[in-house]
Structures are given as C-alpha cells and as structure tokens.
Amino acid sequence: MSTTAPIAPVSEVELVIGGMTCASCAARVEKKLNRMDGVTATVNYATEKARVVYPAGVEVADLIATVVRTGYTAEEPAPPADRPDGPQDTDPELAALRQRLLVSVALAVPVVVLSMVPALQFDNWQWLALTLASPVVVWGAWPFHRAAWTNTRHGAATMDTLVSVGTLAAYGWSLWALFLGDAGMPGMRERFEFTVGGMDGASTIYLEVAAGVTAFLLLGRYLEARAKRHAGAALRALMELGAKDVSVLRDGREVRVPAERLAVGDRFVVRPGEKIATDGTVVEGASAVDASMLTGESVPVDVGVGDTVTGATVNAGGRIVVAATRVGADTRLARMAKLVEDAQNGKAQVQRLADRVSAVFVPAVLLIAAATFGAWLGTTGDTVAAFTAAVAVLIIACPCALGLATPTALMVGTGRGAQLGILIKGPEVLESTRRVDTVVLDKTGTVTTGRMTLHEVHSVQDTDEKQLLRLAGALEHASEHPVARAVALGAEERVGQLPPTERFENVPGKGVRGLVEGREVAVGRLFDALPAELARAREEAERDGRTAVVVGWDGVARGVLAVADAVKGTSAEAVRSLRALGLTPVLLTGDNRTVAEAVARAVGIDEVIAEVLPEDKVDAVRRLQGEGRVVAMVGDGVNDAAALAAADLGLAMGTGTDAAIEAGDLTLVRGDLRVAADAIRLSRRTLSTIKGNLVWAFGYNVAALPLAAAGLLNPMIAGAAMAFSSVFVVTNSLRLRSFR
C-alpha cells in the first residue's frame, strides 16, 4: 500500500528590489532566492520587481533578508492608497541622481579644461584641480564604488567594477604624485610624452580622467534611470480608468460614496455619460453602453433589465440602476490589470551587450594591468615606469565609450523620433524591432477612426434623399446613442441645419420616434415590413459590416442609413509600408468577423482574428509567438494593454488610452498608423548605431590595451584616446538626426 505525500501549500509575493544596476544584478538576486528550499523566484531588472513563490515555513521576512544579504534592498509594494499620486518626474531617486550628475559635471569641466590645455595652467593649478576633482571621485562616483564593492563581495565584476577601479586608480596615482612625488611643486606643468619611458611618472597627475569618466558615466546612468522610471505605469493607468465615486441607493435615497466601498449586492445609479463603477447586472432602466475601451467593439451595446455590464464602461444612453456582482480584485478591469502585470514580468530580459562582455572584459583588464606591472618591474626594475604602464592600462580601458554607446544613440534617436511622432521607451525595446516578422493591428482606433460615421443613404424611389436625411437627422439629434450621433452629424453636414423634434420617445432595444415638421418619424427597428429594395440595401450594408438603421414616417419605411466605424485614410498606405519592411500584417479585433473582414479588405490585410475578448487578444499574440513568429502589436485601447505587454514589440497609438500607451514599447504620438513603419525603421537604425558604438568601444580597447601594456602610451595619451573614443561615439550617434 502506497501513500501520497500531501502537497505543501505555497504562497506568492511580489517584492520591490532596490540597488540593481545591471541585468547581472537581477540574475544574482534570482539565483540567491532560488537557492532557498522550495522557493521559485523570477527577478525582472526592467521593472525592479521579484515575483516569488514560497512554501509554508518560509516567511516574507526570510525572503527580504536573503535579498539584503546579497547586497540589495527588498520590500513589499505599498498599498495603492499609500502610493504617491504625483508625476513620475518627482521620483526622489531620479532627482537625487540628477543632482549628483549636475554637481559632478560642474566640478569636472574645469578640471578637464585645466589639465588638457597647458596654456591655462597657472602656479598651483594642480591643487585647485584636486579640490574640484575630489568630490566628483568620492561623492559623485559613490554609486559605482558601492556597486563595485557589492559585486566584489559576491565574486562578480560588472561595468561598475571597472569604472570604480579606473577612477580610483587615476585618483590614487594623482594623490601619490601630488603628496609624495613632484606634482605638487609650485610651477608644475603637465608634460606631454607618448611613451612611458620618456616621462617622470611622479610629476604626472590624472585628475581629469578620474573626474571626466565619472561625469560621463553618471550621464549614462541618469539617462537609463529616466528610461525606466515609468515601470508599472500601465497598471496605474488601468486602475485609474475606473470610476472614483458612485451613487449608491440606501433606503431609497442616493448616497455618493467612493467606488472602492462598493460591496457585492449594492445597487447604484448610473446616469448618461457616467462610468459604470463596477461589474454588475442592470435591475432598472435601459440604455446603450459604450464598451469600446474594454472590448474593442465599436458599436455601443443596448442593455436592459437582466443584462450584465462591466466596470469602467460608459453609459451612453438613459439612466440605469445596477446591482454590483463583482468588486475590487474580482472585476474585469482588475483582472486585465493582472494580465498586463503578468505579461510585463514574463518578458524576456535582453541583457545589454556591454554588460555581457564586461563579465569577461573587466577581470581580463585587471589581470592585464597586474601583469603589465609585474612585467615592467621584472624587466626594468623601475617601479614608477611599471606603475605608470599599469595605470595606463586601467585608464585606457575605462569604459567611458561603453557607457555612452547606448544612452547617446538612444537620446538622439528618441529626440528625432519625437519630431516624427515616435516615442521609444528604452534601449531594451530596440532589440525586438530587428527580429519582428509579424505585426498585429488592432482595428478600432488604430486601423479605423474609432468613431461611428454615416456612410451610405438608400431611399425608395418616391422619397427625396435630402428630406430623408433631414427628418432622420432631426430625430436622431435628440438621442445620445453613438449611432444616432453619427446619423445626426452626417445629416447636418449634407443638408444643413436640422428642424426641432417634438414628443421624442426612446423605444428600448428598437429605436426612437417623434414628431418632426408634423410627421411621425421613426428610426431603428420599428417597421414590421420593408420594401424589397430597402431589404436588399440593409442586407448589403450588414454584409459589409455596417450598422443599418431604417428610417420612415407615417408608418411607412422610406430609407436605410448605413453607419460604420470609418477606416482611416492612411491605413492602406501604412499596411503597404509594413509589408515593405518584411512584416506580415494581421488584423485583431473584438468586433464581429463580418466587420473585421470588410475592414481588412479595405486596407489589404489577408489574415484576420475577430470576435476576441481582451483575454483572447493575449492568447492570440502568444499563439502567433508559439508558431515561431516574432510579433509586434499595434493598439490604442485598454483592451489592447495586456496584448501590447505580451508582444515582443508593443506599439501604442498616442491617441489611445494611457494604459495602452504605458504598456507599449513604442508610442505613435500622431495616431497615424503610417508612423508604425517609421517607428520600426528608426528603432532598427538606432539599434544599429548602438551596436556600431559598442563595436568601436570594444575594438578601441582591444587595440589600445596592448599598446598601453607595452609602454607605448602614457596615461595622458590613454586619457586622450579614451576621450576621443567618447567623441567618436557621440558623433556617430548624432548621425541619427538626419533620419527621414
């Protein structure tokens, strides 16, 4: 007889991790957490969060303690009510980094100018340079020193290690030369020698290298922090979409209360134009609900007693009373927020090339410097020459160009992108643009305008088309339904001012009627029989995916109006541009298949995925990814946010919701689909520039290190070469300004 051991219960927690400076930090935290018994952890460097599943017997405090012992900080996220509502620009960490950058630059610039321009060197200038450089090296570079020490204690080396070692070596040599050598003597001037052997190391200082490298690298760190500061903003945008307060019925009276205080079973009133506070069932009244921001359905849905409604959708018709069925984390909106969070945390992290190579590059440079010192000391017996050559190795290997390679190209590329209506969120986004082969396009608001428009007018032979529009437009002008607004606006544009309506009546689920210029006019599904020609017109309109409404008066049907969400005039051209980039377009929508296929035919798309819920949109993206495709997603609605986050590349239309914009990797500010192709081309060009910068930066080090080790470059030349490599990187990045 065998027994099965009971499965131990597990819990899940999300921790906010602080102190990570590169992807290898995230890997180290993840490795330490996963070493705990029964713990499974995933750490995301981009969002600075860890999702941890842990068994009974392990406490959250134990998890936090493990992270702290690894050299980082950890805490549980603050409840929503405790989170600051201010803009991201007020982030105290970002503000502190900006202050550190500005102070360091202000102090470093005079040091670099004095050191590199002999004509400006006055008596005792070196002591002024030391005074200015010391705060930069000690306080300005403190984040690099701290990270390097943390990495060293755990047997790791990153770019922070080389920055710290390089700046401290240059600064330490300068201190030795000033206090124990001849560099502190009055009248001292920097001498320029190409080789180590022809100079006196005791009279040479390298303060400009220590201060300049620190300032350059702080700039890179600040640009990176700015790119990451919106992590998690999609979730806030989703949750802020809901209603803030609601009119609850208590003892027959309406009481205004915060939406979060709603309980299951509460009845609340929703007036025209108001958001529905939570998921529920209509118990009184009838209306039309605009759910386009959640479902992608462009046509508002008529609801009456017994119908379900979703929180955050908009009541576009009459007054209704709703009984709450789901509140808080159980609502559809909250579940969508969870989907976005899961999709973001599930994204593959793309480690920067500089960080990957530095794992080998940094220890190699340290070994080369030590070997250089030993070789020179053993062959020449000259300690000064040996130490000078070793310092030259460290200084010429300082990764200033590496630190600038990504942020400068990103800064220029994003600046040019902003001029073209393209916002690129960060360097990790660019990797995906090179590999994308499929682009999924949301229909409503992306390929189409997202607004209902009057397209066609069919009238019987004895009815004047202008009279039909005049009477129908006048009646629909009194209605708040989006289809009615489209009819009224279209009629005004074609026939001018509309007459007033009397005795207006809304017939729930069927249409409207009223008295216009003495005629009993009706619009909607209020006629039992239609003439053959109108029946055919209605069938053709519905076959083309349009909403058909019948118009008549005095009990006789006189015409059919076809209303639809209009395709943007630039969408077909945009699809052609995307195909020219080697991408396969796919139309994805919550609308019915007939509507979707009609739109797809109009813009030249062959593959259509229709009638999908927000959850299905995520599944559709993942299904395409499962087929081996690399998927870009273009959307604008809240319903697209999770799919944008799940896609390999998310492009959000800037005319859409904040949730979609925050979840996307690229934002198309102008709302023009043609910009999607420009965005991918610009991203690919920016990525190519970054890689070119990195190839140069590493190539420069590979070529220069042997020269420095051989004593053919003194530290001053090494510093100048390092500065030139930085100038080259910046100049190469500036070429992106000419992107068309």
CSV table of N, CA, C and O in Angstrom, one decimal, residues 118-177:
chain,number,residue,atom,x,y,z
A,118,PRO,N,47.6,73.3,-21.5
A,118,PRO,CA,48.7,73.8,-20.8
A,118,PRO,C,48.7,75.3,-20.6
A,118,PRO,O,49.2,75.8,-19.6
A,119,ALA,N,48.2,76.0,-21.6
A,119,ALA,CA,48.3,77.5,-21.6
A,119,ALA,C,47.5,78.0,-20.4
A,119,ALA,O,47.7,79.2,-19.9
A,120,LEU,N,46.5,77.3,-19.9
A,120,LEU,CA,45.7,77.7,-18.8
A,120,LEU,C,46.2,77.3,-17.4
A,120,LEU,O,45.7,77.7,-16.4
A,121,GLN,N,47.3,76.6,-17.4
A,121,GLN,CA,47.9,76.1,-16.1
A,121,GLN,C,48.7,77.2,-15.4
A,121,GLN,O,49.8,77.6,-15.9
A,122,PHE,N,48.2,77.7,-14.3
A,122,PHE,CA,48.9,78.7,-13.5
A,122,PHE,C,49.6,78.0,-12.3
A,122,PHE,O,49.4,76.8,-12.1
A,123,ASP,N,50.3,78.8,-11.6
A,123,ASP,CA,51.0,78.2,-10.4
A,123,ASP,C,50.0,77.6,-9.4
A,123,ASP,O,49.0,78.3,-9.1
A,124,ASN,N,50.3,76.4,-9.0
A,124,ASN,CA,49.5,75.7,-8.1
A,124,ASN,C,48.1,75.3,-8.6
A,124,ASN,O,47.1,75.1,-7.8
A,125,TRP,N,47.9,75.3,-9.9
A,125,TRP,CA,46.6,74.9,-10.5
A,125,TRP,C,46.3,73.5,-10.1
A,125,TRP,O,45.1,73.2,-10.1
A,126,GLN,N,47.3,72.6,-9.9
A,126,GLN,CA,47.0,71.2,-9.6
A,126,GLN,C,46.2,71.1,-8.3
A,126,GLN,O,45.4,70.1,-8.2
A,127,TRP,N,46.4,72.0,-7.4
A,127,TRP,CA,45.7,71.9,-6.1
A,127,TRP,C,44.3,72.3,-6.3
A,127,TRP,O,43.4,71.7,-5.6
A,128,LEU,N,44.0,73.3,-7.1
A,128,LEU,CA,42.6,73.6,-7.4
A,128,LEU,C,41.9,72.4,-8.1
A,128,LEU,O,40.8,72.1,-7.8
A,129,ALA,N,42.7,71.8,-9.0
A,129,ALA,CA,42.1,70.6,-9.7
A,129,ALA,C,41.8,69.5,-8.7
A,129,ALA,O,40.8,68.8,-8.8
A,130,LEU,N,42.7,69.3,-7.8
A,130,LEU,CA,42.4,68.3,-6.8
A,130,LEU,C,41.2,68.6,-5.9
A,130,LEU,O,40.4,67.7,-5.6
A,131,THR,N,41.1,69.9,-5.6
A,131,THR,CA,40.0,70.3,-4.8
A,131,THR,C,38.6,70.1,-5.5
A,131,THR,O,37.6,69.6,-4.9
A,132,LEU,N,38.6,70.4,-6.8
A,132,LEU,CA,37.4,70.2,-7.6
A,132,LEU,C,37.1,68.7,-7.9
A,132,LEU,O,36.0,68.3,-7.9
A,133,ALA,N,38.2,67.9,-8.1
A,133,ALA,CA,38.0,66.5,-8.6
A,133,ALA,C,37.6,65.6,-7.4
A,133,ALA,O,36.9,64.6,-7.6
A,134,SER,N,38.1,65.9,-6.2
A,134,SER,CA,37.9,65.0,-5.1
A,134,SER,C,36.4,64.8,-4.8
A,134,SER,O,36.0,63.6,-4.6
A,135,PRO,N,35.5,65.8,-4.7
A,135,PRO,CA,34.1,65.5,-4.5
A,135,PRO,C,33.5,64.6,-5.6
A,135,PRO,O,32.6,63.8,-5.4
A,136,VAL,N,34.0,64.8,-6.9
A,136,VAL,CA,33.5,64.1,-8.0
A,136,VAL,C,33.8,62.6,-7.8
A,136,VAL,O,33.0,61.7,-8.0
A,137,VAL,N,35.1,62.3,-7.5
A,137,VAL,CA,35.5,60.9,-7.4
A,137,VAL,C,35.0,60.2,-6.2
A,137,VAL,O,34.6,59.1,-6.3
A,138,VAL,N,34.8,61.0,-5.1
A,138,VAL,CA,34.3,60.3,-3.9
A,138,VAL,C,32.8,60.3,-3.8
A,138,VAL,O,32.2,59.2,-3.7
A,139,TRP,N,32.2,61.5,-3.9
A,139,TRP,CA,30.7,61.6,-3.8
A,139,TRP,C,30.0,61.3,-5.1
A,139,TRP,O,29.1,60.5,-5.2
A,140,GLY,N,30.5,61.9,-6.2
A,140,GLY,CA,29.8,61.7,-7.5
A,140,GLY,C,29.9,60.2,-7.9
A,140,GLY,O,28.9,59.7,-8.4
A,141,ALA,N,31.0,59.6,-7.8
A,141,ALA,CA,31.1,58.2,-8.2
A,141,ALA,C,30.8,57.2,-7.2
A,141,ALA,O,30.9,56.0,-7.4
A,142,TRP,N,30.2,57.6,-6.1
A,142,TRP,CA,29.8,56.7,-5.0
A,142,TRP,C,28.9,55.6,-5.4
A,142,TRP,O,29.1,54.4,-5.0
A,143,PRO,N,27.9,55.8,-6.3
A,143,PRO,CA,27.1,54.7,-6.7
A,143,PRO,C,27.9,53.6,-7.4
A,143,PRO,O,27.6,52.4,-7.2
A,144,PHE,N,28.9,54.0,-8.2
A,144,PHE,CA,29.8,53.0,-8.8
A,144,PHE,C,30.6,52.2,-7.8
A,144,PHE,O,30.8,51.0,-7.9
A,145,HIS,N,31.2,53.0,-6.9
A,145,HIS,CA,32.1,52.4,-5.9
A,145,HIS,C,31.2,51.4,-5.0
A,145,HIS,O,31.7,50.3,-4.7
A,146,ARG,N,30.1,51.8,-4.6
A,146,ARG,CA,29.2,50.9,-3.8
A,146,ARG,C,28.8,49.7,-4.5
A,146,ARG,O,28.9,48.5,-4.0
A,147,ALA,N,28.4,49.8,-5.8
A,147,ALA,CA,28.0,48.6,-6.6
A,147,ALA,C,29.3,47.7,-6.8
A,147,ALA,O,29.1,46.5,-6.8
A,148,ALA,N,30.4,48.3,-7.1
A,148,ALA,CA,31.6,47.5,-7.3
A,148,ALA,C,32.0,46.7,-6.1
A,148,ALA,O,32.3,45.5,-6.2
A,149,TRP,N,31.8,47.3,-4.9
A,149,TRP,CA,32.2,46.6,-3.7
A,149,TRP,C,31.2,45.5,-3.4
A,149,TRP,O,31.6,44.4,-3.0
A,150,THR,N,29.9,45.8,-3.7
A,150,THR,CA,28.9,44.7,-3.6
A,150,THR,C,29.2,43.5,-4.5
A,150,THR,O,29.1,42.4,-4.1
A,151,ASN,N,29.5,43.9,-5.7
A,151,ASN,CA,29.9,42.8,-6.7
A,151,ASN,C,31.1,42.0,-6.3
A,151,ASN,O,31.1,40.8,-6.4
A,152,THR,N,32.1,42.7,-5.8
A,152,THR,CA,33.3,42.1,-5.4
A,152,THR,C,33.1,41.1,-4.2
A,152,THR,O,33.6,40.0,-4.2
A,153,ARG,N,32.3,41.6,-3.2
A,153,ARG,CA,32.0,40.7,-2.1
A,153,ARG,C,31.3,39.4,-2.5
A,153,ARG,O,31.4,38.4,-1.8
A,154,HIS,N,30.6,39.4,-3.7
A,154,HIS,CA,29.9,38.2,-4.1
A,154,HIS,C,30.6,37.6,-5.3
A,154,HIS,O,30.0,36.8,-6.1
A,155,GLY,N,31.9,37.9,-5.5
A,155,GLY,CA,32.7,37.3,-6.6
A,155,GLY,C,32.3,37.6,-8.0
A,155,GLY,O,32.4,36.8,-8.9
A,156,ALA,N,31.7,38.8,-8.2
A,156,ALA,CA,31.3,39.2,-9.5
A,156,ALA,C,31.9,40.5,-9.9
A,156,ALA,O,32.4,41.3,-9.1
A,157,ALA,N,32.0,40.8,-11.3
A,157,ALA,CA,32.5,42.0,-11.8
A,157,ALA,C,31.6,42.5,-12.9
A,157,ALA,O,31.2,41.7,-13.8
A,158,THR,N,31.3,43.8,-12.9
A,158,THR,CA,30.5,44.4,-13.9
A,158,THR,C,31.1,45.7,-14.4
A,158,THR,O,32.3,46.0,-14.0
A,159,MET,N,30.4,46.5,-15.2
A,159,MET,CA,30.9,47.7,-15.6
A,159,MET,C,31.2,48.6,-14.4
A,159,MET,O,32.2,49.4,-14.5
A,160,ASP,N,30.4,48.5,-13.4
A,160,ASP,CA,30.7,49.3,-12.2
A,160,ASP,C,32.1,49.1,-11.6
A,160,ASP,O,32.7,50.0,-11.1
A,161,THR,N,32.5,47.8,-11.7
A,161,THR,CA,33.8,47.4,-11.2
A,161,THR,C,34.9,48.2,-11.9
A,161,THR,O,35.8,48.8,-11.3
A,162,LEU,N,34.9,48.2,-13.2
A,162,LEU,CA,35.9,48.8,-14.0
A,162,LEU,C,35.9,50.4,-13.8
A,162,LEU,O,36.9,51.0,-13.8
A,163,VAL,N,34.7,50.9,-13.8
A,163,VAL,CA,34.5,52.4,-13.5
A,163,VAL,C,35.2,52.7,-12.2
A,163,VAL,O,36.0,53.7,-12.1
A,164,SER,N,34.8,52.0,-11.2
A,164,SER,CA,35.4,52.3,-9.9
A,164,SER,C,36.9,52.1,-9.8
A,164,SER,O,37.6,53.0,-9.3
A,165,VAL,N,37.4,51.0,-10.3
A,165,VAL,CA,38.8,50.7,-10.3
A,165,VAL,C,39.6,51.8,-11.1
A,165,VAL,O,40.6,52.3,-10.7
A,166,GLY,N,39.0,52.1,-12.3
A,166,GLY,CA,39.7,53.1,-13.2
A,166,GLY,C,39.8,54.5,-12.6
A,166,GLY,O,40.9,55.1,-12.6
A,167,THR,N,38.7,54.9,-12.0
A,167,THR,CA,38.7,56.3,-11.4
A,167,THR,C,39.5,56.3,-10.2
A,167,THR,O,40.2,57.3,-9.9
A,168,LEU,N,39.4,55.3,-9.3
A,168,LEU,CA,40.2,55.3,-8.1
A,168,LEU,C,41.7,55.1,-8.4
A,168,LEU,O,42.5,55.7,-7.7
A,169,ALA,N,42.1,54.4,-9.4
A,169,ALA,CA,43.5,54.2,-9.8
A,169,ALA,C,44.0,55.6,-10.3
A,169,ALA,O,45.1,56.0,-9.9
A,170,ALA,N,43.3,56.3,-11.1
A,170,ALA,CA,43.7,57.6,-11.6
A,170,ALA,C,43.8,58.6,-10.5
A,170,ALA,O,44.8,59.3,-10.4
A,171,TYR,N,42.8,58.6,-9.6
A,171,TYR,CA,42.8,59.5,-8.5
A,171,TYR,C,43.9,59.1,-7.5
A,171,TYR,O,44.6,60.0,-7.0
A,172,GLY,N,44.1,57.8,-7.2
A,172,GLY,CA,45.1,57.4,-6.2
A,172,GLY,C,46.5,57.8,-6.7
A,172,GLY,O,47.4,58.2,-5.9
A,173,TRP,N,46.7,57.5,-8.0
A,173,TRP,CA,48.0,57.9,-8.6
A,173,TRP,C,48.3,59.4,-8.4
A,173,TRP,O,49.4,59.8,-8.1
A,174,SER,N,47.2,60.2,-8.7
A,174,SER,CA,47.3,61.6,-8.6
A,174,SER,C,47.7,62.1,-7.2
A,174,SER,O,48.5,63.0,-6.9
A,175,LEU,N,47.0,61.4,-6.2
A,175,LEU,CA,47.3,61.8,-4.8
A,175,LEU,C,48.8,61.4,-4.5
A,175,LEU,O,49.5,62.2,-3.8
A,176,TRP,N,49.2,60.3,-4.9
A,176,TRP,CA,50.6,59.9,-4.7
A,176,TRP,C,51.6,60.9,-5.3
A,176,TRP,O,52.6,61.3,-4.7
A,177,ALA,N,51.3,61.3,-6.6
A,177,ALA,CA,52.2,62.2,-7.3
A,177,ALA,C,52.2,63.6,-6.6
A,177,ALA,O,53.2,64.3,-6.6
